[in-house]
């Protein structure tokens, strides 16, 4: 899906600014957790234990052996980034509720794209967005409603929770350009094919907040930006 | 602290129904505060003051200053019992014409209102080399200044112009005015949001903890008889047993409690009169469908709502009120709108919208008709509990047909 969008963006660049077509660079790096390593919280499950299990580990901070920090949203902001605006998204992004967890924890969508929320548990869930730019909504998804289709029209990052199962939380990233990445289990990320220019590079983590720095993208080069995040 | 009205019947402070131990704890805290302030540091000042007290020149200077600033206007001060008022008589101030007002060198608009506003906001703004003023700057907000300007405009020794008079002839205006005065006097906004303002307590306890409810729209939500009973005895009508929040007992008279009920009803454009439980009889089909929709296969209401005293299994912060007590509390016609999408009525509320649109309606109940479904859930909830004698039609009469 992202490939097809980059393809579209290429076409648009060809039409608008032919001289920039091949001029691009990239960024890659690693995010590590700094500070005291907190024990993973085990949350007691009272309700729907036959579906959810008797205890659930908090997935707010997921670390590798050497503090590699997973699920950091890395993205660019600034002038000159291609916008998805006006282009439709063919396939919906999918967010599944299974065993009272959201999978994936972090989901990326573009403005106006369908977000399909799937209930595989056969029990009542609800989908409650803590959004600001987009109208906050709170929809019940009972056992009788397998799929719930939602749209968000404005770019922002917000959390969505389930009030029935208070540990359930996911991060929804609405982005109007394709220049983003999510750190993997090694804490690594990479963003390719960025138009040349000076931007702000953001690192967002649901629990550890946001860090940012100015970055310059030079032709043919891949900048390495590695940072540390922690609770201060 | 345990019973402020016993100490002073006129006391505004409500009873928080504190136990002896709780009252003792708060007392200890308050005393510890005052001790901290009295500690040592104030003594050097006392010494300096004592030295000045014995200085006759200083006493004389003080006497002159009191005469100049007119402190005796508000305070009783020995030696000034017969002193005349310091400043001008305002009882006809509202009648003054613009040429009678001294604008000095100011660039302010030449109107009575602008002059009066400026005088209160910045008393020395019209002064020139030849004039002086003793009026203090009271640091009032623009809102308070506007109120004073209106009051002063009324100082005419004659009829006050119609436009400055509150009209109580509009429907519900009188109830709203009466209620507003009570709300202001009792500081209800310290805890609650009323008419879009309030919840000052949030600045103290933060917003991460449960906060007292927002009361905008409450008149459309709860029954007047329930609200009256709640105001009289909050401890007997606790809605969320898991919370430590405590609505104080104000020991309202019946008139006061009625005023508040009428106020909230009027704000929500609802009749303030007490209503009976004589809502239409539910059909057996609707009741059965409502029970089905409330079950675990569908909306699973009792995954979060207390069920006739039985507490839900999820986190207490997520619990909703006991549905077996809803029919005594909630207005019959409110429930349907609430079930559709509570978010539209109370943004941020934990309860999700079960039927915000037609496509959310389960297809295998009542032919997938959303309106019939919300009415069915309402009928079912209204059938729960047994307290009132006017229990709505049980299933039998129509079932026997």
JSON list of C-alpha atoms in Angstrom, two decimals, chain A residues 1-13 82-91 108-111 113 175-180 193:
[
{"chain": "A", "resi": 1, "resn": "UNK", "atom": "CA", "xyz": [0.00, 0.00, 0.00]},
{"chain": "A", "resi": 2, "resn": "UNK", "atom": "CA", "xyz": [2.76, 2.42, 0.88]},
{"chain": "A", "resi": 3, "resn": "UNK", "atom": "CA", "xyz": [4.57, 1.53, -2.31]},
{"chain": "A", "resi": 4, "resn": "UNK", "atom": "CA", "xyz": [1.60, 2.43, -4.41]},
{"chain": "A", "resi": 5, "resn": "UNK", "atom": "CA", "xyz": [1.39, 5.78, -2.64]},
{"chain": "A", "resi": 6, "resn": "UNK", "atom": "CA", "xyz": [5.01, 6.50, -3.20]},
{"chain": "A", "resi": 7, "resn": "UNK", "atom": "CA", "xyz": [4.41, 5.63, -6.80]},
{"chain": "A", "resi": 8, "resn": "UNK", "atom": "CA", "xyz": [1.57, 8.13, -6.92]},
{"chain": "A", "resi": 9, "resn": "UNK", "atom": "CA", "xyz": [3.70, 10.72, -5.22]},
{"chain": "A", "resi": 10, "resn": "UNK", "atom": "CA", "xyz": [6.34, 10.12, -7.86]},
{"chain": "A", "resi": 11, "resn": "UNK", "atom": "CA", "xyz": [3.85, 10.75, -10.62]},
{"chain": "A", "resi": 12, "resn": "UNK", "atom": "CA", "xyz": [2.79, 13.97, -9.02]},
{"chain": "A", "resi": 13, "resn": "UNK", "atom": "CA", "xyz": [6.35, 15.10, -8.60]},
{"chain": "A", "resi": 82, "resn": "UNK", "atom": "CA", "xyz": [4.30, 15.42, -0.26]},
{"chain": "A", "resi": 83, "resn": "UNK", "atom": "CA", "xyz": [0.75, 15.25, 0.99]},
{"chain": "A", "resi": 84, "resn": "UNK", "atom": "CA", "xyz": [-1.73, 12.42, 0.39]},
{"chain": "A", "resi": 85, "resn": "UNK", "atom": "CA", "xyz": [-4.50, 14.99, 0.12]},
{"chain": "A", "resi": 86, "resn": "UNK", "atom": "CA", "xyz": [-6.92, 14.25, -2.68]},
{"chain": "A", "resi": 87, "resn": "UNK", "atom": "CA", "xyz": [-5.81, 10.69, -3.10]},
{"chain": "A", "resi": 88, "resn": "UNK", "atom": "CA", "xyz": [-8.05, 7.91, -1.89]},
{"chain": "A", "resi": 89, "resn": "UNK", "atom": "CA", "xyz": [-6.87, 4.83, -0.04]},
{"chain": "A", "resi": 90, "resn": "UNK", "atom": "CA", "xyz": [-8.14, 1.64, -1.57]},
{"chain": "A", "resi": 91, "resn": "UNK", "atom": "CA", "xyz": [-7.75, -0.79, 1.30]},
{"chain": "A", "resi": 108, "resn": "UNK", "atom": "CA", "xyz": [-1.02, 4.10, 10.70]},
{"chain": "A", "resi": 109, "resn": "UNK", "atom": "CA", "xyz": [-3.78, 5.53, 8.52]},
{"chain": "A", "resi": 110, "resn": "UNK", "atom": "CA", "xyz": [-4.05, 8.46, 6.17]},
{"chain": "A", "resi": 111, "resn": "UNK", "atom": "CA", "xyz": [-6.79, 11.09, 6.44]},
{"chain": "A", "resi": 113, "resn": "UNK", "atom": "CA", "xyz": [-8.85, 6.16, 4.91]},
{"chain": "A", "resi": 175, "resn": "UNK", "atom": "CA", "xyz": [-0.55, 11.06, 8.69]},
{"chain": "A", "resi": 176, "resn": "UNK", "atom": "CA", "xyz": [-1.03, 12.91, 5.43]},
{"chain": "A", "resi": 177, "resn": "UNK", "atom": "CA", "xyz": [2.37, 11.90, 4.05]},
{"chain": "A", "resi": 178, "resn": "UNK", "atom": "CA", "xyz": [4.31, 8.64, 3.77]},
{"chain": "A", "resi": 179, "resn": "UNK", "atom": "CA", "xyz": [7.42, 9.80, 5.65]},
{"chain": "A", "resi": 180, "resn": "UNK", "atom": "CA", "xyz": [7.08, 7.84, 8.86]},
{"chain": "A", "resi": 193, "resn": "UNK", "atom": "CA", "xyz": [13.00, 8.53, -0.45]}
]
